[in-house]
Coordinates of C-alpha atoms in Angstrom, one line a residue:
M141 CA 65.3 -76.1 -35.9
K142 CA 65.2 -78.7 -33.2
N143 CA 66.0 -82.5 -33.3
S144 CA 65.5 -84.7 -30.4
I145 CA 65.8 -88.3 -29.2
A146 CA 64.3 -87.7 -25.7
D147 CA 64.0 -83.9 -25.7
G148 CA 63.5 -82.3 -22.3
K149 CA 64.2 -85.4 -20.3
Y150 CA 67.1 -83.9 -18.3
V151 CA 65.2 -80.6 -17.7
Q152 CA 62.1 -82.5 -16.6
N153 CA 64.0 -85.0 -14.4
T154 CA 66.2 -82.3 -12.8
L155 CA 63.1 -80.1 -12.2
I156 CA 61.1 -82.8 -10.6
K157 CA 64.0 -83.8 -8.4
H158 CA 64.3 -80.2 -7.2
E159 CA 60.6 -79.7 -6.9
M160 CA 60.2 -82.7 -4.6
A161 CA 63.2 -81.7 -2.5
T162 CA 62.1 -78.0 -2.3
I163 CA 58.4 -78.7 -1.5
V164 CA 59.2 -81.3 1.1
A165 CA 61.8 -78.9 2.7
V166 CA 59.3 -76.0 2.7
L167 CA 56.7 -78.3 4.0
G168 CA 58.9 -79.0 7.0
V169 CA 58.9 -75.2 7.6
T170 CA 55.2 -74.6 7.0
I171 CA 54.1 -77.7 8.9
S172 CA 55.5 -76.0 12.0
T173 CA 53.1 -73.0 11.6
F174 CA 50.1 -75.2 10.6
G175 CA 50.8 -77.9 13.3
N176 CA 51.5 -75.3 16.0
T177 CA 48.2 -73.5 15.2
L178 CA 46.3 -76.9 15.2
L179 CA 47.8 -78.0 18.6
A180 CA 47.3 -74.6 20.2
G181 CA 43.7 -74.6 19.2
R182 CA 43.1 -78.0 20.7
F183 CA 45.1 -77.5 23.9
I184 CA 44.3 -73.8 24.6
G185 CA 41.2 -72.9 22.6
K186 CA 40.2 -70.4 19.9
S187 CA 41.6 -67.4 21.8
A188 CA 45.1 -68.9 21.2
L189 CA 44.3 -68.9 17.4
A190 CA 43.6 -65.2 17.4
A191 CA 46.7 -64.4 19.4
M192 CA 49.0 -66.5 17.3
N193 CA 47.5 -65.2 14.0
I194 CA 48.1 -61.6 15.1
L195 CA 51.7 -62.3 16.4
S196 CA 52.5 -64.1 13.1
S197 CA 53.4 -60.6 11.9
F198 CA 56.7 -61.1 13.7
T199 CA 57.3 -64.5 12.1
F200 CA 56.6 -63.1 8.6
L201 CA 59.0 -60.2 9.3
Y202 CA 61.9 -62.6 10.0
A203 CA 60.9 -64.7 7.0
M204 CA 60.8 -61.6 4.9
I205 CA 64.4 -60.8 5.8
G206 CA 65.5 -64.4 5.1
C207 CA 63.9 -64.3 1.6
L208 CA 65.1 -60.8 0.9
V209 CA 68.7 -61.8 1.7
S210 CA 69.1 -65.5 0.8
V211 CA 66.8 -65.8 -2.2
G212 CA 68.3 -62.7 -3.7
A213 CA 71.9 -63.7 -3.1
A214 CA 71.2 -67.3 -4.3
S215 CA 69.6 -66.1 -7.5
K216 CA 72.6 -63.9 -8.3
A217 CA 74.9 -66.7 -7.4
A218 CA 73.0 -69.1 -9.7
V219 CA 73.5 -66.7 -12.6
A220 CA 77.2 -66.3 -11.7
L221 CA 77.5 -70.1 -11.8
G222 CA 75.9 -70.2 -15.2
K223 CA 78.7 -67.8 -16.3
H224 CA 81.2 -70.0 -14.5
D225 CA 82.2 -67.2 -12.1
Y226 CA 82.7 -69.2 -8.9
D227 CA 84.4 -66.3 -7.0
M228 CA 81.3 -64.1 -7.5
A229 CA 79.0 -66.9 -6.4
G230 CA 81.2 -67.2 -3.2
K231 CA 80.9 -63.5 -2.6
Y232 CA 77.1 -63.6 -2.7
E233 CA 77.1 -66.5 -0.3
K234 CA 79.3 -64.5 2.1
V235 CA 77.0 -61.5 2.0
A236 CA 73.9 -63.7 2.6
F237 CA 75.4 -65.4 5.6
A238 CA 76.5 -62.1 7.2
L239 CA 73.2 -60.3 6.7
S240 CA 71.2 -63.3 7.9
I241 CA 72.8 -62.8 11.3
I242 CA 73.2 -59.0 11.5
I243 CA 69.7 -57.8 10.4
P244 CA 67.5 -60.1 12.6
T245 CA 69.6 -59.3 15.6
I246 CA 69.0 -55.6 15.2
I247 CA 65.3 -56.1 14.6
S248 CA 64.9 -58.3 17.7
T249 CA 66.7 -55.8 19.9
I250 CA 64.4 -53.0 18.8
C251 CA 61.2 -55.0 19.1
L252 CA 62.0 -56.4 22.5
I253 CA 62.7 -53.0 23.9
N254 CA 59.4 -51.7 22.5
L255 CA 57.3 -54.9 22.8
R256 CA 54.4 -53.5 24.8
W257 CA 54.0 -50.7 22.3
F258 CA 54.1 -53.1 19.3
M259 CA 51.5 -55.5 20.9
S260 CA 49.2 -52.6 21.7
F261 CA 49.6 -51.4 18.1
L262 CA 48.7 -54.9 16.8
G263 CA 45.4 -54.7 18.8
F264 CA 46.1 -56.7 22.0
D265 CA 43.9 -55.8 24.9
S266 CA 45.1 -56.4 28.5
E267 CA 43.8 -60.0 28.7
L268 CA 45.2 -61.0 25.4
Y269 CA 48.5 -59.2 26.2
L270 CA 49.0 -61.2 29.4
M271 CA 48.3 -64.4 27.6
S272 CA 50.7 -63.7 24.8
V273 CA 53.6 -61.6 26.0
A274 CA 55.9 -64.5 26.9
Y275 CA 55.1 -66.1 23.5
G276 CA 56.1 -62.9 21.8
K277 CA 59.4 -62.6 23.7
V278 CA 60.5 -66.1 22.7
V279 CA 59.5 -65.5 19.1
L280 CA 61.7 -62.3 19.0
V281 CA 64.7 -63.9 20.8
G282 CA 64.6 -66.8 18.3
G283 CA 64.0 -64.6 15.3
I284 CA 67.6 -64.9 14.1
F285 CA 67.1 -68.7 13.6
N286 CA 64.0 -68.0 11.5
T287 CA 65.9 -65.7 9.2
L288 CA 69.1 -67.9 9.1
M289 CA 67.3 -71.0 8.0
Y290 CA 66.7 -69.5 4.5
F291 CA 70.5 -69.4 4.0
P292 CA 71.3 -73.1 3.9
F293 CA 67.9 -73.9 2.4
N294 CA 68.7 -71.7 -0.7
F295 CA 72.5 -72.3 -1.1
L296 CA 72.4 -76.0 -0.7
R297 CA 69.9 -76.2 -3.6
I298 CA 72.1 -74.1 -6.0
D299 CA 75.0 -76.2 -4.9
G300 CA 73.3 -79.3 -6.2
R301 CA 72.5 -80.7 -2.7
A302 CA 68.7 -80.1 -2.6
K303 CA 68.2 -83.4 -0.9
Y304 CA 70.0 -82.2 2.2
S305 CA 67.6 -79.2 2.5
M306 CA 64.8 -81.7 2.2
W307 CA 65.9 -83.9 5.0
I308 CA 67.1 -81.1 7.3
F309 CA 63.9 -79.1 7.2
S310 CA 61.6 -82.2 7.2
L311 CA 63.4 -83.1 10.4
M312 CA 62.7 -79.6 11.7
G313 CA 59.0 -79.9 11.0
V314 CA 58.7 -83.3 12.8
L315 CA 60.9 -82.1 15.7
D316 CA 58.8 -78.9 16.1
L317 CA 55.5 -80.9 16.4
I318 CA 57.0 -83.3 18.9
L319 CA 58.5 -80.5 21.1
V320 CA 55.3 -78.3 20.9
Y321 CA 53.1 -81.3 21.8
V322 CA 55.3 -82.2 24.8
L323 CA 55.6 -78.6 26.1
L324 CA 51.8 -78.0 25.7
S325 CA 51.2 -81.3 27.6
L326 CA 53.4 -80.0 30.4
G327 CA 51.3 -76.9 30.7
F328 CA 53.7 -74.3 29.1
G329 CA 50.8 -72.8 27.1
L330 CA 51.6 -70.4 24.2
T331 CA 55.2 -70.0 25.5
G332 CA 55.7 -73.7 25.0
V333 CA 54.6 -73.3 21.3
A334 CA 57.2 -70.6 20.7
M335 CA 59.9 -72.6 22.6
G336 CA 59.4 -75.7 20.5
N337 CA 59.3 -73.8 17.3
V338 CA 62.6 -71.9 18.1
L339 CA 64.5 -75.0 19.3
S340 CA 63.6 -76.9 16.1
M341 CA 64.7 -74.1 13.9
M342 CA 68.0 -73.7 15.8
I343 CA 68.8 -77.4 15.4
A344 CA 68.0 -77.3 11.6
D345 CA 70.1 -74.2 11.1
F346 CA 73.2 -75.7 12.7
I347 CA 72.9 -78.9 10.7
G348 CA 72.4 -76.9 7.5
L349 CA 75.4 -74.7 8.2
A350 CA 77.5 -77.8 8.8
F351 CA 76.8 -79.0 5.3
I352 CA 77.4 -75.5 3.8
F353 CA 80.8 -75.3 5.4
S354 CA 81.7 -78.9 4.6
K355 CA 84.5 -79.9 2.2
K356 CA 82.0 -81.2 -0.3
S357 CA 80.6 -77.8 -1.0
N358 CA 81.2 -76.6 -4.6
I359 CA 80.8 -72.9 -3.6
R360 CA 83.3 -71.4 -1.2
M361 CA 82.8 -68.1 0.6
V362 CA 85.0 -65.4 -0.9
K363 CA 86.1 -62.3 1.0
L364 CA 84.8 -59.1 -0.5
G365 CA 86.9 -56.0 -1.2
K366 CA 85.9 -52.8 0.5
K367 CA 84.6 -51.4 -2.7
E368 CA 82.6 -54.5 -3.5
I369 CA 80.6 -54.7 -0.2
V370 CA 78.0 -52.0 -1.1
P371 CA 77.3 -53.0 -4.8
I372 CA 77.2 -56.7 -4.2
T373 CA 75.0 -56.3 -1.1
G374 CA 72.7 -54.0 -3.0
S375 CA 72.5 -56.3 -6.0
A376 CA 71.6 -59.3 -3.7
L377 CA 68.9 -57.3 -1.9
Y378 CA 67.5 -56.0 -5.1
A379 CA 67.3 -59.5 -6.6
G380 CA 65.5 -60.8 -3.5
S381 CA 63.2 -57.8 -3.2
A382 CA 60.2 -59.6 -4.7
S383 CA 60.5 -62.6 -2.4
G384 CA 61.1 -60.4 0.6
L385 CA 58.2 -58.1 -0.3
N386 CA 56.0 -61.2 -0.4
N387 CA 56.6 -61.8 3.3
L388 CA 56.5 -58.1 4.2
C389 CA 53.1 -57.8 2.5
K390 CA 52.0 -60.8 4.5
V391 CA 52.9 -58.9 7.7
F392 CA 50.8 -55.9 6.7
R393 CA 48.0 -58.0 5.2
T394 CA 47.7 -60.1 8.4
I395 CA 47.5 -56.9 10.5
W396 CA 45.0 -55.3 8.2
L397 CA 42.8 -58.3 7.7
N398 CA 42.6 -59.1 11.4
S399 CA 41.6 -55.5 12.2
L400 CA 39.1 -55.4 9.3
V401 CA 37.5 -58.8 10.0
L402 CA 37.4 -58.0 13.7
R403 CA 35.4 -54.9 13.0
F404 CA 32.9 -56.5 10.6
L405 CA 32.7 -60.1 11.8
G406 CA 33.9 -60.0 15.4
T407 CA 36.3 -62.5 17.2
D408 CA 34.6 -65.5 15.6
G409 CA 35.4 -64.0 12.2
V410 CA 39.0 -63.7 13.2
S411 CA 39.1 -67.3 14.3
V412 CA 37.8 -68.4 10.9
L413 CA 40.3 -66.2 9.2
A414 CA 43.1 -67.7 11.4
I415 CA 42.1 -71.2 10.0
G416 CA 42.1 -69.8 6.4
C417 CA 45.6 -68.3 7.0
A418 CA 46.8 -71.6 8.5
I419 CA 45.7 -73.4 5.3
I420 CA 47.5 -70.8 3.2
N421 CA 50.6 -71.1 5.3
F422 CA 50.5 -74.9 5.2
A423 CA 49.9 -75.0 1.4
S424 CA 52.7 -72.4 0.8
A425 CA 55.0 -75.4 0.7
A426 CA 53.6 -76.0 -2.8
V427 CA 52.4 -72.5 -3.6
T428 CA 55.9 -71.1 -3.3
G429 CA 57.8 -74.4 -3.6
F430 CA 57.4 -74.8 -7.3
G431 CA 58.7 -71.3 -7.9
M432 CA 61.5 -71.7 -5.5
A433 CA 62.5 -75.0 -7.1
M434 CA 62.5 -73.4 -10.6
Y435 CA 64.3 -70.1 -10.1
P436 CA 67.9 -71.5 -9.6
L437 CA 67.5 -73.6 -12.7
V438 CA 66.2 -70.7 -14.7
G439 CA 69.0 -68.5 -13.3
V440 CA 71.7 -70.8 -14.5
L441 CA 70.1 -71.3 -17.9
Y442 CA 69.7 -67.5 -18.2
G443 CA 73.4 -67.1 -17.4
E444 CA 74.2 -69.7 -20.2
H445 CA 71.8 -67.9 -22.6
D446 CA 69.8 -71.1 -23.0
S447 CA 66.4 -69.6 -23.7
D448 CA 65.0 -73.0 -24.8
G449 CA 66.0 -74.5 -21.4
Q450 CA 64.2 -71.6 -19.6
K451 CA 61.0 -72.3 -21.5
K452 CA 61.2 -76.0 -20.8
V453 CA 61.7 -75.4 -17.1
M454 CA 58.8 -73.0 -16.8
N455 CA 56.4 -75.2 -18.8
G456 CA 57.4 -78.2 -16.8
S457 CA 56.9 -76.3 -13.5
L458 CA 53.4 -75.1 -14.6
K459 CA 52.4 -78.7 -15.6
N460 CA 53.7 -80.3 -12.4
S461 CA 52.1 -77.6 -10.2
S462 CA 48.7 -78.0 -11.9
V463 CA 48.6 -81.7 -11.0
V464 CA 49.6 -81.1 -7.4
M465 CA 47.5 -78.0 -6.7
I466 CA 44.3 -79.2 -8.3
S467 CA 44.5 -82.5 -6.4
L468 CA 45.2 -80.6 -3.1
G469 CA 42.2 -78.2 -3.8
I470 CA 39.8 -81.1 -4.4
V471 CA 40.9 -82.9 -1.2
L472 CA 40.5 -79.7 0.9
C473 CA 37.1 -79.0 -0.6
I474 CA 35.8 -82.5 0.2
F475 CA 37.1 -82.6 3.8
A476 CA 36.7 -78.9 4.7
E477 CA 34.4 -79.6 7.7
N478 CA 36.8 -82.2 9.0
V479 CA 39.6 -79.8 8.8
A480 CA 37.6 -77.1 10.6
R481 CA 36.8 -79.5 13.5
A482 CA 40.5 -80.4 13.7
F483 CA 41.2 -76.9 14.8
G484 CA 39.0 -77.3 17.8
I485 CA 35.9 -75.5 16.3
T486 CA 32.7 -77.1 17.8
E487 CA 29.9 -74.6 17.1
P488 CA 27.9 -75.8 14.0
E489 CA 27.5 -72.3 12.6
L490 CA 31.2 -71.6 13.0
I491 CA 32.2 -74.9 11.4
G492 CA 30.1 -74.0 8.4
Q493 CA 31.8 -70.6 8.1
A494 CA 35.3 -72.2 8.5
A495 CA 34.5 -74.8 5.9
L496 CA 33.5 -72.2 3.4
M497 CA 36.7 -70.2 4.0
I498 CA 38.7 -73.4 3.6
R499 CA 37.1 -74.2 0.2
L500 CA 37.5 -70.6 -1.1
V501 CA 41.2 -70.6 0.0
A502 CA 41.7 -74.1 -1.5
I503 CA 40.5 -72.8 -4.9
S504 CA 42.7 -69.7 -4.7
L505 CA 45.8 -71.7 -4.2
I506 CA 45.8 -72.9 -7.8
P507 CA 46.1 -69.5 -9.5
A508 CA 48.3 -68.2 -6.6
T509 CA 50.8 -71.0 -7.4
Y510 CA 50.9 -69.9 -11.1
M511 CA 51.5 -66.3 -10.1
N512 CA 54.4 -67.2 -7.8
E513 CA 56.0 -69.3 -10.5
Y514 CA 56.0 -66.3 -12.9
I515 CA 57.2 -64.0 -10.2
Y516 CA 60.2 -66.3 -9.4
Y517 CA 60.8 -66.6 -13.1
Y518 CA 60.9 -62.9 -13.6
T519 CA 63.3 -62.6 -10.6
A520 CA 65.6 -65.1 -12.1
I521 CA 65.9 -63.2 -15.4
G522 CA 66.5 -59.9 -13.8
E523 CA 63.0 -58.4 -14.2
N524 CA 63.0 -57.4 -10.5
V525 CA 60.8 -54.3 -10.7
A526 CA 58.1 -56.2 -12.4
A527 CA 58.4 -59.1 -10.0
M528 CA 58.2 -56.7 -7.0
T529 CA 55.1 -55.0 -8.5
F530 CA 53.2 -58.3 -9.1
T531 CA 54.2 -59.4 -5.6
V532 CA 52.9 -56.3 -3.9
L533 CA 49.7 -56.4 -6.0
H534 CA 48.7 -60.0 -5.2
S535 CA 50.0 -60.1 -1.7
F536 CA 48.7 -56.9 -0.4
I537 CA 47.2 -54.0 -2.5
L538 CA 44.6 -56.0 -4.5
V539 CA 43.7 -58.0 -1.4
V540 CA 43.2 -54.8 0.6
L541 CA 41.1 -53.2 -2.0
M542 CA 38.9 -56.1 -3.1
I543 CA 38.2 -57.6 0.4
S544 CA 37.6 -54.2 1.9
A545 CA 35.0 -53.5 -0.8
H546 CA 33.4 -56.9 -0.5
L547 CA 33.0 -56.6 3.3
R548 CA 31.4 -53.2 3.0
I549 CA 28.9 -54.7 0.5
D550 CA 28.5 -58.1 2.1
A551 CA 29.8 -58.6 5.7
S552 CA 30.0 -62.4 5.5
T553 CA 32.7 -65.1 5.1
W554 CA 32.1 -65.0 1.4
Y555 CA 34.7 -62.2 1.3
G556 CA 37.2 -65.2 0.9
V557 CA 36.2 -65.4 -2.8
E558 CA 38.3 -62.3 -3.4
F559 CA 41.4 -64.4 -2.7
I560 CA 40.6 -66.1 -6.0
F561 CA 39.8 -63.0 -8.0
V562 CA 42.9 -61.2 -6.8
E563 CA 45.1 -63.8 -8.6
F564 CA 43.3 -63.5 -11.9
V565 CA 43.5 -59.7 -11.8
D566 CA 47.2 -59.9 -11.0
F567 CA 47.8 -62.3 -13.9
A568 CA 46.0 -60.0 -16.3
I569 CA 48.3 -57.2 -15.2
L570 CA 51.4 -59.5 -15.7
W571 CA 50.2 -60.4 -19.2
G572 CA 49.7 -56.8 -20.1
Y573 CA 53.2 -56.0 -18.8
S574 CA 54.7 -58.7 -21.0
K575 CA 52.8 -57.3 -24.0
Y576 CA 54.2 -53.8 -23.3
K577 CA 57.8 -55.2 -23.0
R578 CA 57.5 -57.1 -26.3
A579 CA 56.1 -54.0 -28.0
K580 CA 59.0 -52.0 -26.7
D581 CA 61.7 -54.6 -27.5
H582 CA 60.8 -56.6 -30.6
N583 CA 63.7 -59.0 -29.8
L584 CA 61.6 -60.5 -27.0
K585 CA 59.0 -63.1 -27.4
T586 CA 56.2 -64.7 -25.3
I587 CA 55.2 -64.0 -21.7
L588 CA 58.6 -65.4 -20.7
L589 CA 60.4 -62.6 -22.4
T590 CA 63.0 -64.9 -24.0
P591 CA 65.1 -63.4 -26.8
K592 CA 64.2 -64.0 -30.4
R593 CA 67.1 -65.7 -32.3
S594 CA 65.7 -66.2 -35.7
D595 CA 69.1 -67.0 -37.1
E596 CA 70.0 -69.5 -34.4
I597 CA 70.0 -73.2 -35.3
F598 CA 69.3 -75.5 -32.3
F599 CA 69.7 -79.2 -31.6
S600 CA 68.8 -81.2 -28.5
A601 CA 69.0 -84.9 -27.8
V602 CA 69.6 -87.5 -25.1
S603 CA 71.6 -90.7 -25.3
S604 CA 71.5 -93.5 -22.7
G605 CA 75.3 -93.3 -22.6
T606 CA 76.0 -96.7 -24.1
Y607 CA 78.5 -96.8 -27.1
D608 CA 75.7 -97.8 -29.6
D609 CA 73.4 -95.0 -28.4
N610 CA 76.3 -92.5 -28.5
M611 CA 77.0 -93.5 -32.1
A612 CA 73.3 -93.1 -32.9
L613 CA 73.4 -89.7 -31.3
V614 CA 76.4 -88.8 -33.5
E615 CA 74.4 -89.8 -36.6
K616 CA 71.6 -87.5 -35.5
V617 CA 74.1 -84.7 -35.2
E618 CA 75.4 -85.4 -38.7
D619 CA 71.9 -85.3 -40.0
F620 CA 71.3 -82.0 -38.2
C621 CA 74.4 -80.5 -39.7
R622 CA 73.6 -81.7 -43.2
D623 CA 69.9 -80.7 -43.1
N624 CA 70.8 -77.2 -41.9
K625 CA 73.9 -76.8 -44.0
V626 CA 76.1 -76.3 -40.9
S627 CA 79.6 -76.6 -42.2
F628 CA 82.7 -74.7 -41.0
K629 CA 86.3 -75.2 -42.1
G630 CA 88.3 -77.1 -39.6
I631 CA 85.4 -77.9 -37.3
R632 CA 83.5 -81.1 -37.2
I633 CA 80.6 -80.9 -34.7
P634 CA 79.8 -84.6 -34.8
M635 CA 83.4 -85.4 -33.8
V636 CA 83.2 -83.1 -30.8
V637 CA 79.9 -84.7 -29.7
E638 CA 81.3 -88.2 -30.2
E639 CA 84.5 -87.6 -28.2
I640 CA 82.9 -85.7 -25.3
S641 CA 79.9 -88.1 -24.9
I642 CA 82.2 -91.3 -24.9
L643 CA 84.6 -89.7 -22.5
M644 CA 81.9 -88.7 -20.1
A645 CA 80.1 -92.1 -20.4
N646 CA 83.4 -93.9 -19.6
H647 CA 84.3 -91.8 -16.6
C648 CA 80.9 -90.8 -15.1
L649 CA 78.3 -93.4 -16.0
K650 CA 80.5 -96.5 -16.4
E651 CA 78.0 -99.3 -16.3
D652 CA 75.1 -97.2 -15.0
Y653 CA 73.8 -95.7 -18.2
T654 CA 71.4 -93.0 -16.8
G655 CA 71.8 -90.8 -19.9
I656 CA 73.8 -88.0 -21.5
D657 CA 72.1 -84.8 -22.6
V658 CA 73.5 -82.9 -25.6
K659 CA 72.5 -79.4 -26.8
I660 CA 74.0 -77.7 -29.8
S661 CA 73.5 -74.0 -30.6
V662 CA 74.8 -72.5 -33.9
L663 CA 74.4 -68.7 -34.0
R664 CA 76.1 -67.1 -37.0
N665 CA 79.7 -68.5 -36.8
T666 CA 79.6 -69.5 -33.1
I667 CA 78.9 -73.1 -32.1
I668 CA 78.2 -74.1 -28.5
V669 CA 78.0 -77.8 -27.5
R670 CA 76.7 -78.4 -24.0
T671 CA 76.9 -81.9 -22.5
R672 CA 75.3 -82.8 -19.2
C673 CA 75.2 -86.1 -17.3
G674 CA 74.8 -87.5 -13.9
G675 CA 76.9 -90.3 -12.3
E676 CA 80.3 -89.7 -10.7
M677 CA 81.8 -86.2 -10.8
F678 CA 84.5 -86.0 -13.5
N679 CA 86.3 -82.9 -14.8
P680 CA 87.5 -83.5 -18.3
V681 CA 89.5 -80.2 -18.4
T682 CA 91.8 -81.1 -15.4
W683 CA 91.9 -84.7 -16.7
F684 CA 93.1 -83.5 -20.1
A685 CA 95.8 -81.3 -18.5
H686 CA 97.0 -84.2 -16.4
E687 CA 97.1 -86.7 -19.3
E688 CA 99.0 -84.2 -21.4
E689 CA 101.5 -83.7 -18.6
I690 CA 102.3 -87.4 -18.3
D691 CA 102.2 -87.7 -22.1
S692 CA 99.6 -90.5 -22.1
D693 CA 99.0 -92.4 -25.3
S694 CA 95.4 -93.3 -24.5
E695 CA 92.7 -93.2 -27.2
E696 CA 90.6 -90.9 -25.1
L697 CA 93.5 -88.3 -24.9
F698 CA 93.9 -88.4 -28.7
G699 CA 90.2 -87.6 -29.1
M700 CA 90.4 -84.7 -26.6
R701 CA 93.4 -83.3 -28.4
M702 CA 91.2 -83.0 -31.6
V703 CA 88.4 -81.3 -29.6
D704 CA 91.0 -79.0 -28.0
K705 CA 92.3 -77.9 -31.5
M706 CA 88.8 -77.1 -32.7
A707 CA 87.6 -75.4 -29.6
T708 CA 88.2 -71.8 -28.5
D709 CA 87.0 -72.6 -25.0
I710 CA 86.3 -75.8 -23.0
R711 CA 84.7 -75.4 -19.5
Y712 CA 83.5 -77.8 -16.9
T713 CA 81.1 -77.1 -14.0
Q714 CA 79.1 -79.1 -11.4
L715 CA 75.6 -77.7 -11.2
F716 CA 72.6 -79.3 -9.5
G717 CA 74.5 -82.6 -9.0
L718 CA 75.3 -82.9 -12.8
N719 CA 78.5 -82.8 -14.8
N720 CA 78.4 -79.9 -17.3
V721 CA 80.8 -79.6 -20.2
I722 CA 80.6 -76.6 -22.5
V723 CA 82.6 -76.5 -25.7
T724 CA 82.7 -73.2 -27.6
M725 CA 84.0 -73.0 -31.2
E726 CA 84.3 -70.1 -33.6
G727 CA 84.0 -71.1 -37.3
H728 CA 84.2 -69.4 -40.7
S729 CA 82.0 -70.7 -43.5

């Protein structure tokens, strides 16, 4: 049973705040790739587009490592925070930081030693090699900064400081464009593109690390015991495998698509593909951004066993992404020819082909966003094998099979329609997998695989935080208890709600009544009251201990004493910039 004053307000507001911060931050990263391709095409020509698109395999490789390490560690840390295990969250942060430095350093060393062989393998002829070798060397030397940027990006968000990620990586995107433009104007060619990109990433990384190691951080790195290193590292990499595989698949997909399109449609076809890939990379701020914004919230709620919150986060994410992606798709379809010309394409026939590719890619971005949201959701709830499978399917295997078949039947730019069909096929497989899981475990429900709790009684409501609204909230709780015959000896749920909501309003909101969110779960004889609010950070647990120590006679202390007598556990956490108070009570009817 559910009762609500403004049900879902906090979930939706928190989700939107994180979506905006995440998408803008990712946009700062993707605008680098998109802007660099655009500038290189205008300054150097379409040969630069082909070279950069082929060498983007290296960029995807470092991004893959960053996602594998930092997304995985951050998702595990988010679940640990939901369980109030700050030491474990700190250990995952430590692992992510160390691996973000060690792994790209090893990869860069190997690739630099064997650079000529790698570029030959990627299909560079002598002319293209001479044009691109310096660019490739700078990309490899700066690879560590590409991987490292995913560390502050992910851990600042689960620490409740998503806005810092937004500003840091927005700055990086702007700085990248300025540096690349200046270096191209000075005649540095493709080498200048790589230099500008690496310098902007390095600056963003150092700023992000400064915030991570600041005193305001809620998560502190914790040293791992010798026996913990392997299991915690393995757990982090396993959790991040779907996100990492996404970028690894992009590496192989880029290599394979370039060689296939080159064989069927020639260099002009590769240039058109490069524009389509640039659009995909640019739009990935939104395509992956919604999923990346959602998974820390789902991870924490999953750790708290709040299945209703998980559902609200997912539904809110799908709704918000629909508005953004459909709007973006319409704009790209309308201005496809203009976008093609912006890349320096001048031949009318080539403009037509590029415009067609842009429109097909634009439509495919909508279902691709939905698939990414489900993949990140499954990662957050520990369905890693399923998440990895769906990732490999829609990022590589289905693309390979369907585009290869299309080009053999129809060697034209219309092969881009397969980007759309791939997502529908992958979603059908995901839906089938969820049906299989639910048939195997009858305790699971819906495609989100949330547990059935038929005997759970649930209440959710929001108060503005004023005294009158808090009293109205308490009346709602009394109605809830009476309607559902919730009565336990020695426990008065309305009293707990009243004392906690007034205490948090007085210390956190003061005169700024932005709202207090209350959720009550009654499962058999266990009652959990969760209270969340913004405003100033205030820990009622340490406050209560201090007031008891000085033997205060305040009215607030008297109320907390009553709560303490009824509760078996009272916990406080700071998550996503919100105060969170969780009171657990065990009752006997």
